[in-house]
Amino acid sequence: MKVSIINGPNLNLIGTREPEIYGHESLTDYLLLMSKKYPGIRFTIFQNNIEGEIINEIQRCSDADAIIINAGAYTHTSIAIADALRAVACKKIIEVHISNVYAREHYRRESLIAGVCMGSICGFGLKSYDLAVMSLLS
Ligand code: DQA
């Protein structure tokens, strides 16, 4: 199974960015450790701060069996990322958020990509990514 993990803006800073919300652990380290836990899965891990680069990566994912995406703040604003997810051949798409976006500012409550995804996982810290992988295996 090939699983593509796509992370959007500012997620390269997890570990130091607003630790009271996102914790102290680096997302890069967490995802590397997590991928070792699942030797049967081929992971591609991608992060970019630029909307168009995220779209380019989604377009490269046609042969993936699943996409796990945390689009960061673009979740709430990007019709273009939602359109790219609609267009990609891979139809198993899971939205992930580290924080509980429903317990935060009102503008984080709307996701433009949720409707394109099989499901959404949020609020479990970095474990949200692991829960997404587990959901693919069950
Ligand atoms: C986030 C939630 C978004 O609202 C925010 O802009 C992020 C991180 C999360 O993982 O909790 O950058 O996607």
Tab-separated table of C-alpha atoms and ligand atoms in Angstrom:
chain	number	residue	atom	x	y	z
A	1	MET	CA	0.000	0.000	0.000
A	2	LYS	CA	1.263	3.467	-0.900
A	3	VAL	CA	0.179	6.304	1.406
A	4	SER	CA	0.942	9.919	0.684
A	5	ILE	CA	1.039	12.319	3.635
A	6	ILE	CA	0.690	15.962	2.637
A	7	ASN	CA	1.216	18.809	5.093
A	8	GLY	CA	0.528	22.458	4.431
A	9	PRO	CA	1.773	25.804	5.702
A	10	ASN	CA	3.565	26.209	9.017
A	11	LEU	CA	3.421	22.510	9.786
A	12	ASN	CA	7.224	22.412	9.362
A	13	LEU	CA	7.281	24.421	12.606
A	14	ILE	CA	5.379	21.918	14.730
A	15	GLY	CA	7.437	21.325	17.863
A	16	THR	CA	8.240	25.002	18.324
A	17	ARG	CA	5.118	26.750	16.952
A	18	GLU	CA	2.437	27.519	19.583
A	19	PRO	CA	3.418	24.489	21.706
A	20	GLU	CA	0.444	25.058	24.018
A	21	ILE	CA	-1.749	24.082	21.046
A	22	TYR	CA	0.428	21.758	18.960
A	23	GLY	CA	2.810	20.301	21.546
A	24	HIS	CA	6.596	20.145	21.702
A	25	GLU	CA	7.250	17.195	19.399
A	26	SER	CA	8.480	17.761	15.849
A	27	LEU	CA	5.991	16.544	13.227
A	28	THR	CA	8.845	15.456	10.944
A	29	ASP	CA	10.304	13.227	13.701
A	30	TYR	CA	6.872	11.884	14.602
A	31	LEU	CA	6.021	10.941	11.006
A	32	LEU	CA	9.396	9.248	10.486
A	33	LEU	CA	8.887	7.148	13.625
A	34	MET	CA	5.289	6.422	12.668
A	35	SER	CA	6.267	5.252	9.193
A	36	LYS	CA	8.716	2.740	10.764
A	37	LYS	CA	5.771	1.296	12.712
A	38	TYR	CA	4.139	0.268	9.430
A	39	PRO	CA	6.816	-1.503	7.346
A	40	GLY	CA	4.139	-2.799	4.972
A	41	ILE	CA	3.175	0.727	3.895
A	42	ARG	CA	5.233	2.854	1.512
A	43	PHE	CA	4.922	6.428	2.793
A	44	THR	CA	5.623	9.615	0.900
A	45	ILE	CA	5.884	12.539	3.324
A	46	PHE	CA	5.566	16.026	1.853
A	47	GLN	CA	5.334	19.481	3.420
A	48	ASN	CA	5.133	22.854	1.714
A	49	ASN	CA	4.080	26.354	2.677
A	50	ILE	CA	2.945	27.291	-0.821
A	51	GLU	CA	-0.583	26.499	-2.029
A	52	GLY	CA	0.452	25.736	-5.636
A	53	GLU	CA	3.163	23.309	-4.478
A	54	ILE	CA	0.586	21.421	-2.416
A	55	ILE	CA	-1.635	21.217	-5.507
A	56	ASN	CA	1.310	19.948	-7.596
A	57	GLU	CA	1.927	17.238	-5.001
A	58	ILE	CA	-1.760	16.204	-4.979
A	59	GLN	CA	-1.576	15.901	-8.779
A	60	ARG	CA	1.454	13.604	-8.381
A	61	CYS	CA	-0.559	11.286	-6.094
A	62	SER	CA	-2.675	9.514	-8.713
A	63	ASP	CA	-0.988	6.174	-8.014
A	64	ALA	CA	-1.313	6.467	-4.212
A	65	ASP	CA	-3.717	4.107	-2.446
A	66	ALA	CA	-4.525	6.799	0.090
A	67	ILE	CA	-3.808	10.442	0.825
A	68	ILE	CA	-3.632	11.835	4.363
A	69	ILE	CA	-3.762	15.618	4.219
A	70	ASN	CA	-3.377	18.368	6.777
A	71	ALA	CA	-3.733	21.511	4.675
A	72	GLY	CA	-3.148	23.772	7.701
A	73	ALA	CA	-4.828	27.161	7.309
A	74	TYR	CA	-5.536	26.420	3.613
A	75	THR	CA	-8.141	23.971	4.917
A	76	HIS	CA	-10.364	26.951	5.625
A	77	THR	CA	-9.673	28.979	2.489
A	78	SER	CA	-8.483	26.946	-0.485
A	79	ILE	CA	-11.021	26.062	-3.159
A	80	ALA	CA	-8.007	25.218	-5.345
A	81	ILE	CA	-6.767	22.484	-2.978
A	82	ALA	CA	-10.311	21.102	-2.678
A	83	ASP	CA	-10.550	21.019	-6.501
A	84	ALA	CA	-7.199	19.222	-6.756
A	85	LEU	CA	-8.419	16.579	-4.284
A	86	ARG	CA	-11.617	16.189	-6.309
A	87	ALA	CA	-9.586	15.663	-9.477
A	88	VAL	CA	-7.022	13.148	-8.199
A	89	ALA	CA	-7.552	9.484	-9.120
A	90	CYS	CA	-6.911	8.370	-5.523
A	91	LYS	CA	-10.279	8.402	-3.776
A	92	LYS	CA	-9.222	7.411	-0.244
A	93	ILE	CA	-8.484	10.811	1.231
A	94	ILE	CA	-8.384	11.521	4.959
A	95	GLU	CA	-8.288	15.011	6.437
A	96	VAL	CA	-6.195	15.363	9.570
A	97	HIS	CA	-5.698	18.151	12.098
A	98	ILE	CA	-3.478	18.133	15.151
A	99	SER	CA	-5.685	20.490	17.151
A	100	ASN	CA	-9.428	20.329	17.679
A	101	VAL	CA	-10.387	22.960	15.113
A	102	TYR	CA	-13.986	23.002	16.445
A	103	ALA	CA	-12.833	24.179	19.866
A	104	ARG	CA	-10.854	27.114	18.469
A	105	GLU	CA	-11.615	30.324	16.544
A	106	HIS	CA	-14.872	30.266	14.553
A	107	TYR	CA	-13.034	30.614	11.217
A	108	ARG	CA	-11.368	27.238	11.799
A	109	ARG	CA	-14.731	25.460	11.993
A	110	GLU	CA	-15.240	25.431	8.238
A	111	SER	CA	-13.208	23.023	6.117
A	112	LEU	CA	-13.413	23.396	2.336
A	113	ILE	CA	-11.813	19.986	1.904
A	114	ALA	CA	-13.822	17.877	4.380
A	115	GLY	CA	-16.541	17.181	1.812
A	116	VAL	CA	-13.985	15.679	-0.579
A	117	CYS	CA	-12.589	13.321	2.090
A	118	MET	CA	-13.687	9.898	3.378
A	119	GLY	CA	-13.453	11.307	6.876
A	120	SER	CA	-11.699	13.762	9.130
A	121	ILE	CA	-9.644	13.223	12.275
A	122	CYS	CA	-8.796	16.146	14.523
A	123	GLY	CA	-7.863	17.004	18.056
A	124	PHE	CA	-5.683	14.022	18.966
A	125	GLY	CA	-2.382	15.818	18.628
A	126	LEU	CA	0.193	14.193	16.342
A	127	LYS	CA	-1.583	10.897	17.000
A	128	SER	CA	-4.284	12.118	14.598
A	129	TYR	CA	-1.932	10.968	11.776
A	130	ASP	CA	-1.514	7.512	13.290
A	131	LEU	CA	-5.285	7.205	13.737
A	132	ALA	CA	-5.686	8.047	10.041
A	133	VAL	CA	-3.258	5.252	9.078
A	134	MET	CA	-5.034	2.828	11.444
A	135	SER	CA	-8.350	3.635	9.787
A	136	LEU	CA	-6.854	2.550	6.446
A	137	LEU	CA	-5.842	-0.806	7.886
A	138	SER	CA	-9.126	-1.732	9.566
B	1	DQA	C1	-4.212	22.770	11.821
B	1	DQA	C2	-5.419	23.662	12.162
B	1	DQA	C3	-5.479	24.859	11.258
B	1	DQA	O1	-6.595	25.673	11.588
B	1	DQA	C4	-4.222	25.704	11.410
B	1	DQA	O2	-4.241	26.799	10.534
B	1	DQA	C5	-2.995	24.896	11.234
B	1	DQA	C6	-2.917	23.577	11.879
B	1	DQA	C7	-4.058	21.594	12.784
B	1	DQA	O3	-3.383	20.625	12.413
B	1	DQA	O4	-4.575	21.618	13.902
B	1	DQA	O5	-2.007	25.346	10.656
B	1	DQA	O6	-4.387	22.259	10.518
